[in-house]
Amino acid sequence: MVRFLRPLLRGTTYTRLLHLWVPMLMESLWLFIDPGRPWVPALVLVPLGLLPAVRRGEGVQARLLLTPDAPESGISEAPAANWRDRLRTVAWLELRWVLGWVTCFITVFSLVSAVELAGCAWGHAPSGMPLLDRLSPAPAWALLSPLPLLVLYGAAVGLGALVTACARRLLGPSAAERLAALEERTEQLLERNRIARELHDSIGHALTVAVVQAGAARAAGDPEFTDRALGAIEETGRAALADLERVLGVLREAERPASARPTLADADRLLESARASGATVDADVSGPVAAVPGPVSREGYRILQESLTNVLRHAGAVPVRVRVAVTDDRLVLRVRNALPEPIPGPGRGSGLRGIRERAALLGGTAHTGPERDEWLVRVELPLG
């Protein structure tokens, strides 16, 4: 019984009933003008539904009254973009008008029937309402007086559910709108993945450098080396904080463009950070690095950063050879270092996976793994 009456406690039941009653306001005004032709407002709805803005207004109203608590209502609030959307809006207006008439009739007839049956139970004669004008006063009618109210309750719930389903069908997003929403969702996911990689590369590099520097300084026992190590830790930490602040700014304000991200022109900072950690870095940069397109240069910087981070994290302060070559059509990055013991298998960590993902997003290739007695990271990115 409680479950049966639960819709009476939901505000959606009454907002949907209100939504069904709204078209009857215009109908009521027209009946004062010409009660002999009640169908005229239905004709007016045809050209009205062809206006693009009407679809937006109906969508906003439907979402507010039919699905007020639903995060995903399935109802569009965009104006009509083509004739199919306009015709669907016309069909929706006509259907809403018909359902409004049905709701109005059931509501009035049910309430009047309940009053008439109660009056007959108290000995009053019927007032002449069709279907009820032949009733004779009798106390037994008191048992049937709640029946019209139950019919009204079922009609309110059923018609509310029906008009909501029709709204999702006729005012729902078109194929173009669904495609646009899917593309927007995809862009958001790509942006989240990019931010996650940014944080992984930047913060991971800073923490790795700090750990290696601190361990080396403690083992060296040399005050001068300790000072240099602390300076390197401070510089790396400041750079990581700047990157973190930039990423958090993007998360706080989605419409604000991200500030300039580091590019291969800033690669010296990475090389000096690795050298300060005790690694011997042999770097060779050839070609017009400054002319590399922004997206390729920024991703190349992150790939180089992740490669050096992996060297320091897994191999320690070992000799590293870095080659950056820019040709007419591609950027080639090579990072080689001596293999630690034991020799690792093919790389499957999140850092190496991030290198491959970055290269794939730009249409390039990435190879990571042991080669001879060294660990090799080789990435090729197209410039065009």
Short mmCIF file of N, CA and C in Angstrom, two decimals, residues 28 61 135 194 302:
data_model
loop_
_atom_site.label_atom_id
_atom_site.label_comp_id
_atom_site.label_asym_id
_atom_site.label_seq_id
_atom_site.Cartn_x
_atom_site.Cartn_y
_atom_site.Cartn_z
N SER A 28 -8.24 27.63 -22.90
CA SER A 28 -9.31 28.27 -22.12
C SER A 28 -9.57 29.69 -22.62
N GLN A 61 11.30 23.93 -20.65
CA GLN A 61 10.12 23.70 -19.82
C GLN A 61 9.96 22.22 -19.48
N LEU A 135 -28.50 8.55 -11.58
CA LEU A 135 -28.31 7.92 -10.28
C LEU A 135 -29.44 8.33 -9.33
N ARG A 194 45.48 13.95 -20.63
CA ARG A 194 46.66 14.78 -20.86
C ARG A 194 47.13 15.41 -19.55
N ARG A 302 58.04 16.42 -22.91
CA ARG A 302 57.55 15.49 -21.89
C ARG A 302 58.12 14.09 -22.08
#
